[in-house]
Coordinates of C-alpha atoms and ligand atoms in Angstrom, one line a residue:
M1 CA 29.5 37.5 -52.5
I2 CA 31.1 35.0 -54.9
I3 CA 33.4 32.5 -53.3
D4 CA 35.8 30.9 -55.7
M5 CA 35.8 27.3 -54.4
D6 CA 38.5 26.4 -56.9
I7 CA 41.3 28.4 -55.3
R8 CA 43.6 25.9 -53.8
H9 CA 46.1 27.1 -51.2
S10 CA 49.7 26.1 -51.0
F11 CA 51.8 25.9 -47.8
A12 CA 54.9 26.0 -49.9
S13 CA 54.6 29.7 -50.7
T14 CA 55.1 30.6 -47.1
S15 CA 58.3 28.5 -46.7
S16 CA 61.8 29.7 -47.3
Y17 CA 63.9 28.3 -50.1
A18 CA 67.2 28.9 -51.8
Q19 CA 67.1 31.1 -54.9
H20 CA 67.4 28.4 -57.6
Y21 CA 64.7 26.2 -55.9
A22 CA 61.6 27.7 -57.5
R23 CA 63.3 27.4 -60.9
R24 CA 64.0 23.7 -60.3
C25 CA 60.3 23.2 -59.2
G26 CA 59.2 25.0 -62.4
R27 CA 61.4 22.7 -64.5
A28 CA 60.0 19.6 -62.9
V29 CA 56.4 20.8 -63.6
D30 CA 57.1 21.8 -67.2
E31 CA 58.9 18.5 -67.9
A32 CA 56.0 16.5 -66.5
L33 CA 53.2 18.4 -68.2
H34 CA 54.9 18.9 -71.6
S35 CA 57.3 16.1 -72.0
T36 CA 55.9 13.1 -70.1
Q37 CA 53.0 11.0 -71.3
A38 CA 51.4 10.2 -67.9
Y39 CA 50.6 13.8 -67.1
Q40 CA 48.8 14.7 -70.3
A41 CA 45.4 14.9 -68.6
W42 CA 46.9 17.4 -66.0
R43 CA 47.8 20.1 -68.6
K44 CA 44.4 21.8 -68.8
F45 CA 44.6 22.7 -65.1
D46 CA 48.0 24.3 -65.3
A47 CA 47.8 28.0 -64.4
G48 CA 50.8 28.6 -66.7
P49 CA 54.3 30.2 -66.3
R50 CA 52.9 33.6 -65.2
S51 CA 51.7 32.1 -61.9
S52 CA 54.0 31.2 -59.1
V53 CA 55.2 27.6 -59.4
F54 CA 53.7 26.8 -56.0
S55 CA 50.3 28.0 -57.2
R56 CA 50.7 25.9 -60.3
L57 CA 51.5 22.8 -58.2
A58 CA 48.6 23.4 -55.9
A59 CA 46.2 23.5 -58.9
L60 CA 47.2 20.0 -60.0
S61 CA 46.1 16.6 -58.8
A62 CA 48.0 14.2 -56.6
L63 CA 49.8 11.3 -58.1
T64 CA 49.0 7.9 -56.6
K65 CA 50.6 4.4 -56.7
H66 CA 47.5 3.5 -58.7
D67 CA 48.6 6.1 -61.3
L68 CA 52.1 4.6 -61.4
R69 CA 50.7 1.2 -62.1
T70 CA 48.1 2.4 -64.7
H71 CA 50.7 4.2 -66.8
G72 CA 53.6 1.8 -66.1
P73 CA 57.3 2.9 -65.9
Q74 CA 57.4 4.1 -69.5
G75 CA 54.6 6.6 -68.9
F76 CA 56.8 8.6 -66.5
V77 CA 60.0 8.7 -68.6
P78 CA 60.3 12.2 -70.0
H79 CA 61.5 13.4 -73.4
G80 CA 60.8 10.1 -75.2
R81 CA 63.7 8.2 -73.7
D82 CA 63.2 4.5 -74.1
I83 CA 63.3 2.1 -71.2
A84 CA 64.3 -0.9 -73.4
E85 CA 67.3 1.1 -74.6
G86 CA 68.3 2.2 -71.1
L87 CA 68.1 -1.4 -69.9
A88 CA 70.1 -2.7 -72.8
A89 CA 72.8 -0.1 -72.2
G90 CA 72.9 -1.1 -68.5
E91 CA 72.1 2.5 -67.5
I92 CA 68.9 1.6 -65.5
E93 CA 67.2 -1.4 -63.9
L94 CA 63.5 -2.1 -63.2
V95 CA 62.8 -2.6 -59.5
A96 CA 59.5 -3.7 -58.0
T97 CA 58.7 -2.2 -54.6
S98 CA 58.2 -4.9 -52.0
G99 CA 54.6 -3.9 -51.0
T100 CA 51.6 -6.2 -50.8
T101 CA 50.5 -7.5 -54.2
G102 CA 47.9 -4.8 -54.7
D103 CA 50.4 -2.2 -53.7
Q104 CA 53.4 -3.2 -55.9
V105 CA 54.9 -0.7 -58.2
T106 CA 57.6 -1.2 -60.8
N107 CA 60.2 1.6 -60.7
V108 CA 62.9 2.6 -63.0
W109 CA 66.0 2.5 -60.9
Y110 CA 68.7 5.0 -62.0
Q111 CA 71.5 4.6 -59.5
P112 CA 73.3 8.0 -60.0
W113 CA 70.1 9.9 -59.2
W114 CA 69.5 7.8 -56.1
N115 CA 73.1 8.3 -54.9
A116 CA 72.8 12.1 -55.4
S117 CA 69.6 12.2 -53.4
E118 CA 71.2 10.1 -50.6
A119 CA 74.3 12.3 -50.5
A120 CA 72.1 15.4 -50.3
S121 CA 70.3 14.0 -47.3
W122 CA 73.7 13.5 -45.5
Q123 CA 74.4 17.2 -45.7
L124 CA 71.5 17.9 -43.3
N125 CA 73.0 16.0 -40.3
A126 CA 76.4 17.0 -38.8
H127 CA 77.2 13.4 -37.9
A128 CA 76.3 12.1 -41.4
R129 CA 78.4 14.8 -43.0
G130 CA 81.4 13.4 -41.0
A131 CA 80.8 9.7 -41.3
A132 CA 79.1 9.2 -44.7
T133 CA 81.5 9.8 -47.6
G134 CA 80.0 7.4 -50.1
E135 CA 83.0 5.2 -49.6
H136 CA 82.3 4.4 -46.0
R137 CA 81.7 0.9 -44.6
E138 CA 78.1 0.3 -43.8
A139 CA 76.2 -2.5 -42.0
I140 CA 72.5 -2.9 -42.8
L141 CA 69.9 -4.5 -40.5
T142 CA 66.6 -4.7 -42.3
S143 CA 64.4 -7.2 -44.0
P144 CA 66.5 -9.0 -46.6
W145 CA 63.4 -8.8 -48.9
C146 CA 63.8 -5.0 -48.9
T147 CA 67.6 -5.1 -49.5
G148 CA 70.1 -7.8 -49.0
F149 CA 70.3 -11.6 -49.3
P150 CA 67.1 -13.4 -48.1
C151 CA 67.4 -17.0 -46.8
E152 CA 64.6 -18.1 -44.5
D153 CA 65.9 -21.7 -43.9
G154 CA 69.5 -22.3 -43.2
L155 CA 72.1 -19.5 -42.7
L156 CA 74.5 -17.6 -44.9
T157 CA 78.1 -16.9 -44.1
M158 CA 79.3 -13.3 -43.4
E159 CA 81.1 -13.4 -46.8
Q160 CA 77.8 -14.4 -48.5
R161 CA 76.1 -11.4 -46.9
T162 CA 78.8 -8.9 -47.8
M163 CA 78.7 -6.9 -51.0
G164 CA 81.6 -4.4 -51.5
R165 CA 81.4 -1.9 -48.6
F166 CA 78.0 -3.3 -47.3
L167 CA 77.4 -6.0 -44.8
Y168 CA 73.8 -7.3 -44.4
L169 CA 73.5 -8.5 -40.8
S170 CA 70.4 -10.7 -41.2
E171 CA 69.2 -13.1 -43.9
R172 CA 65.9 -13.5 -42.0
S173 CA 62.9 -11.2 -42.2
D174 CA 61.2 -11.9 -38.9
P175 CA 63.0 -10.8 -35.8
S176 CA 60.5 -12.6 -33.6
C177 CA 62.1 -15.8 -34.9
W178 CA 65.8 -14.8 -34.5
T179 CA 67.7 -17.2 -32.3
I180 CA 70.1 -16.3 -29.5
S181 CA 73.0 -17.5 -31.7
M182 CA 71.9 -15.4 -34.6
M183 CA 71.8 -12.2 -32.5
D184 CA 75.2 -13.1 -30.9
R185 CA 76.5 -13.4 -34.5
M186 CA 75.2 -10.0 -35.5
A187 CA 76.8 -8.3 -32.5
D188 CA 80.1 -10.2 -33.2
E189 CA 80.0 -9.2 -36.9
L190 CA 79.5 -5.5 -36.0
R191 CA 82.7 -5.7 -33.9
R192 CA 84.6 -7.3 -36.7
F193 CA 83.3 -5.2 -39.6
R194 CA 83.5 -1.9 -37.7
P195 CA 81.1 0.0 -40.0
A196 CA 81.1 3.8 -40.0
V197 CA 77.3 3.7 -40.4
L198 CA 74.7 1.2 -39.3
E199 CA 71.5 1.5 -41.3
A200 CA 68.6 -0.3 -39.7
N201 CA 64.9 -0.9 -39.4
P202 CA 64.3 0.6 -35.9
S203 CA 62.2 -2.5 -34.8
F204 CA 64.9 -4.9 -36.0
L205 CA 67.7 -2.9 -34.3
A206 CA 65.6 -2.6 -31.1
R207 CA 65.3 -6.4 -31.0
L208 CA 69.1 -6.8 -31.3
S209 CA 69.7 -4.0 -28.8
R210 CA 67.5 -5.7 -26.1
H211 CA 69.5 -8.9 -26.7
I212 CA 72.9 -7.0 -26.4
V213 CA 71.8 -5.4 -23.1
H214 CA 70.2 -8.6 -21.7
R215 CA 73.4 -10.7 -22.5
Q216 CA 75.7 -7.8 -21.6
L217 CA 77.6 -8.3 -24.9
P218 CA 80.5 -6.1 -25.9
V219 CA 79.2 -3.7 -28.5
Y220 CA 80.8 -1.7 -31.4
S221 CA 79.1 1.7 -31.7
P222 CA 79.4 3.1 -35.3
A223 CA 79.9 6.9 -35.9
L224 CA 76.2 7.1 -36.8
I225 CA 73.0 4.9 -36.8
I226 CA 70.5 5.8 -39.5
L227 CA 67.0 4.5 -39.0
T228 CA 65.0 4.0 -42.1
Y229 CA 62.3 1.7 -43.7
E230 CA 60.0 2.2 -40.7
N231 CA 58.9 5.0 -38.4
P232 CA 60.9 4.6 -35.2
S233 CA 58.8 4.1 -32.0
V234 CA 59.8 5.9 -28.8
L235 CA 60.3 2.4 -27.3
H236 CA 62.6 1.3 -30.1
L237 CA 64.7 4.5 -29.8
R238 CA 65.1 4.0 -26.1
Q239 CA 66.1 0.4 -26.5
I240 CA 68.7 1.2 -29.2
R241 CA 70.2 4.1 -27.1
R242 CA 70.6 1.7 -24.2
A243 CA 72.8 -0.6 -26.3
F244 CA 74.7 1.8 -28.5
E245 CA 76.5 5.1 -27.8
S246 CA 76.2 6.2 -31.4
P247 CA 74.1 9.3 -32.4
V248 CA 70.9 8.2 -34.1
A249 CA 69.2 9.9 -37.1
S250 CA 66.0 9.0 -38.9
S251 CA 66.0 9.2 -42.6
Y252 CA 62.7 9.3 -44.5
G253 CA 62.1 8.5 -48.1
S254 CA 60.8 5.9 -50.5
T255 CA 61.8 3.8 -53.4
E256 CA 59.7 6.0 -55.7
A257 CA 60.7 9.4 -54.3
G258 CA 64.2 8.9 -53.0
Y259 CA 65.4 10.8 -49.9
V260 CA 62.8 13.3 -48.8
F261 CA 63.5 14.2 -45.1
M262 CA 66.6 13.8 -42.9
E263 CA 66.8 14.2 -39.1
C264 CA 69.4 16.8 -38.1
Q265 CA 71.6 16.5 -35.1
A266 CA 69.0 18.6 -33.1
G267 CA 66.3 16.0 -33.8
W268 CA 64.1 17.7 -36.3
M269 CA 63.4 16.5 -39.8
H270 CA 64.5 18.7 -42.7
Q271 CA 63.4 18.5 -46.3
V272 CA 66.1 17.4 -48.7
T273 CA 65.6 20.5 -50.8
E274 CA 68.5 19.6 -53.2
A275 CA 66.5 16.5 -54.3
C276 CA 62.8 17.3 -54.1
H277 CA 59.9 19.6 -53.4
V278 CA 57.3 18.7 -50.8
D279 CA 53.7 20.0 -50.8
F280 CA 52.0 19.8 -47.4
L281 CA 48.2 19.1 -47.2
P282 CA 46.9 19.9 -43.7
F283 CA 44.2 17.9 -42.1
A284 CA 41.1 19.8 -40.9
P285 CA 41.4 21.2 -37.4
E286 CA 39.3 18.4 -35.8
H287 CA 41.8 15.9 -37.2
G288 CA 45.0 17.7 -36.0
G289 CA 45.4 20.3 -38.8
P290 CA 46.9 22.6 -39.7
E291 CA 50.1 21.2 -38.1
V292 CA 49.3 17.6 -39.0
G293 CA 48.8 16.6 -42.6
R294 CA 49.8 14.6 -45.6
I295 CA 52.6 15.2 -48.1
L296 CA 53.1 15.1 -51.9
V297 CA 56.6 14.8 -53.3
T298 CA 58.0 16.3 -56.5
T299 CA 61.4 15.0 -57.4
F300 CA 64.2 17.0 -59.2
D301 CA 66.4 16.0 -62.2
N302 CA 65.7 12.3 -62.5
P303 CA 66.2 11.7 -66.3
W304 CA 64.4 8.4 -66.1
R305 CA 61.3 9.4 -64.1
S306 CA 59.2 12.5 -63.8
L307 CA 57.4 12.4 -60.4
V308 CA 55.1 15.3 -59.5
R309 CA 53.0 15.6 -56.4
F310 CA 53.4 11.9 -55.5
D311 CA 51.4 10.8 -52.6
T312 CA 53.7 8.8 -50.4
G313 CA 50.9 7.8 -48.0
D314 CA 52.6 9.4 -45.0
V315 CA 51.3 11.7 -42.3
V316 CA 53.7 14.3 -40.8
R317 CA 53.7 17.0 -38.2
L318 CA 55.1 20.5 -39.0
D319 CA 57.5 22.4 -36.7
G320 CA 54.9 25.1 -35.8
R321 CA 57.2 27.7 -37.5
K322 CA 59.7 27.6 -34.6
P323 CA 63.3 27.8 -35.9
C324 CA 65.4 24.6 -35.5
P325 CA 68.4 25.0 -33.2
C326 CA 70.6 23.6 -36.0
G327 CA 70.0 26.8 -38.0
R328 CA 68.5 25.2 -41.1
H329 CA 65.4 26.8 -42.4
A330 CA 65.1 25.9 -46.1
G331 CA 62.0 23.9 -47.1
L332 CA 59.6 22.2 -44.7
T333 CA 60.8 21.2 -41.2
L334 CA 59.0 18.5 -39.3
T335 CA 59.0 17.6 -35.7
S336 CA 57.9 14.1 -36.7
V337 CA 56.8 11.7 -39.3
E338 CA 53.6 10.5 -37.7
G339 CA 53.2 7.2 -39.6
R340 CA 51.4 6.2 -42.7
T341 CA 47.7 6.8 -43.5
A342 CA 47.3 3.1 -43.2
N343 CA 48.3 3.5 -39.5
L344 CA 45.5 6.0 -38.8
T345 CA 42.8 5.1 -36.3
L346 CA 39.7 7.0 -35.3
T347 CA 38.2 7.9 -31.9
P348 CA 34.6 6.7 -31.3
E349 CA 33.6 10.3 -32.3
G350 CA 35.5 10.0 -35.6
R351 CA 38.6 12.1 -34.9
A352 CA 41.8 10.9 -36.5
V353 CA 44.6 9.5 -34.3
T354 CA 48.0 9.1 -35.8
Q355 CA 50.4 6.3 -35.1
G356 CA 52.7 8.9 -33.6
A357 CA 50.0 9.9 -31.1
V358 CA 49.5 6.3 -30.0
D359 CA 53.3 5.8 -29.7
L360 CA 53.9 8.9 -27.7
A361 CA 51.2 7.9 -25.2
L362 CA 52.5 4.3 -24.8
G363 CA 56.2 5.5 -24.7
D364 CA 56.3 5.8 -20.9
V365 CA 54.5 2.6 -20.0
T366 CA 56.8 0.7 -17.6
G367 CA 57.9 -2.7 -18.9
L368 CA 56.3 -2.3 -22.4
V369 CA 58.9 -3.3 -25.1
E370 CA 56.7 -4.0 -28.2
Y371 CA 53.1 -3.4 -29.2
Q372 CA 50.5 -3.3 -31.9
L373 CA 47.3 -1.4 -31.6
L374 CA 44.4 -2.7 -33.7
Q375 CA 41.1 -0.9 -34.0
T376 CA 38.5 -3.7 -34.5
G377 CA 35.3 -1.6 -34.6
P378 CA 34.1 2.0 -34.3
T379 CA 34.6 2.0 -30.5
A380 CA 36.8 -1.2 -30.0
Y381 CA 40.6 -1.3 -29.8
N382 CA 42.8 -4.2 -29.0
L383 CA 46.4 -3.8 -27.8
R384 CA 48.7 -6.7 -28.3
F385 CA 51.9 -6.3 -26.4
V386 CA 55.2 -7.8 -25.2
A387 CA 56.3 -7.0 -21.6
E388 CA 59.8 -7.4 -20.1
G389 CA 60.9 -6.9 -16.5
A390 CA 57.3 -6.2 -15.4
S391 CA 54.1 -8.2 -14.8
P392 CA 52.0 -8.3 -18.0
R393 CA 48.9 -7.6 -15.9
L394 CA 50.4 -4.3 -14.6
V395 CA 51.7 -3.4 -18.1
A396 CA 48.2 -4.1 -19.6
G397 CA 46.6 -1.9 -16.9
E398 CA 48.8 1.1 -17.4
A399 CA 48.7 0.7 -21.3
C400 CA 44.9 0.6 -21.3
E401 CA 44.7 3.7 -19.1
V402 CA 46.9 5.8 -21.4
M403 CA 45.0 4.5 -24.5
Q404 CA 41.7 5.5 -22.8
A405 CA 43.1 9.0 -22.5
V406 CA 43.9 9.0 -26.2
Y407 CA 40.6 7.6 -27.5
G408 CA 38.2 9.0 -24.8
P409 CA 35.7 7.5 -22.4
A410 CA 33.5 5.9 -25.0
A411 CA 36.4 3.6 -26.2
V412 CA 36.4 0.0 -25.2
I413 CA 40.1 -1.1 -24.9
T414 CA 41.3 -4.6 -24.4
A415 CA 44.9 -5.9 -24.1
A416 CA 46.6 -9.3 -24.7
A417 CA 50.2 -10.2 -23.7
L418 CA 52.3 -12.1 -26.3
E419 CA 55.8 -13.6 -26.4
A420 CA 56.7 -11.7 -29.5
I421 CA 55.1 -9.7 -32.4
A422 CA 56.0 -10.6 -36.0
P423 CA 56.3 -7.9 -38.6
D424 CA 53.9 -7.8 -41.7
P425 CA 55.5 -8.9 -45.0
P426 CA 58.0 -8.0 -46.3
G427 CA 59.3 -7.2 -42.8
K428 CA 57.8 -4.0 -41.4
Y429 CA 56.1 -3.6 -38.1
R430 CA 52.7 -1.9 -38.0
L431 CA 52.4 -0.2 -34.6
A432 CA 48.8 0.9 -35.2
K433 CA 46.1 0.1 -37.7
S434 CA 42.4 -0.1 -38.2
L435 CA 40.6 -3.2 -39.6
A436 CA 38.3 -0.8 -41.5
P437 CA 40.8 1.5 -43.4
V438 CA 40.4 5.2 -42.6
N439 CA 39.6 7.4 -45.6
A440 CA 42.5 9.8 -45.5
D441 CA 41.1 12.1 -48.2
A442 CA 38.1 12.9 -45.9
L443 CA 40.5 14.2 -43.2
L444 CA 42.0 17.0 -45.3
D445 CA 41.3 20.7 -45.0
D446 CA 39.2 21.4 -48.1
R447 CA 41.1 24.5 -49.0
F448 CA 44.3 22.5 -49.6
A449 CA 42.9 19.2 -50.9
P450 CA 44.2 18.3 -54.3
R451 CA 42.0 18.4 -57.4
M452 CA 40.3 15.1 -58.1
Y453 CA 40.0 14.1 -61.8
Ligands
LIG501 ZN1 67.7 21.1 -37.6

């Protein structure tokens, strides 16, 4: 028997899509392969227009941040458009992502495309459809280094942090250093500004929420809270819901790929099929597959950047083919974004554990309000945590017990109580990580792994 090891399977062919969707995918692939310099080396693997577009995509490589840096922004501009001319005409800007130095990418920023992708994401949530018009007032609580007005010494006035319909609530990137008066000011400004939408880093808003509850401050609840920039922890969500009456929805995307998934009012994450295609690469069964895996994003109709099978570095969990109560079924549906590949840890036996699995296990520990789990060796794990309203010793005991259940009897788990946990630059919490990075390529089911060349 001859086994063709080169057949790569695609999850996408079993999903449901609107009629024009496959055509848009085909256009994105053709534009990349035939009109965009960076994809020249991919052409020889194209199965051609007689194959289904999902098979064509599955036969191609994955696009990494390393590729984006190698070819530079001009390498991904289709049809010979010139970045210098676009910049001179004021049509586009160049924006560097705020990753670590080795991770930074310069992106061509074309605002109309970004706005269209954001507006498409709002259609997937009933509350967002009502509250977000594109003209609505919006308060933003995130690291000012991601968006806003950074000022790490001294304070800025409300006017200095307001731009049109947007109010940036914090000029500081480290919530562990926020003072009582700064958080009082944020709650007060929310009451005065009365935004329709509050967009926030979940860890930042959780810090403010604990303060509001602790001080029994009067609170203004906007029509919708959208969580973005980070993966919300079960703990963060609970703290936010204790302070605000607003519905909460998680929005998932990236500077490179735009808006990719949006949480509906029933709590599931739906693919923004108007803006992008998503290929799902399941992990091998011993690592949580086929329901857990990685994603590659192909964007539609950005005249200034052709992005095909871009590896966002995230790990997601599929819906298990159960229909969402909201009735949407187009594209991929997720029960959760499980964190980034950089947040993966391994059991002593070498099985992958996602940040989401760690978070779910720690979610019910009484008195635990913040944590960071660090794998320091093949069998060694250290949990740094913040406790409130419970003895740190009791919190440590219960937390270590649930972590032992996750990592198994061979794991050596230690815990240390802290006053606060600071985010990593530029202002994102890492709930779990390993000192020795996990090779996320080695976790994939071979049949779906992208071609390497
Ligand atoms: Zn839904």
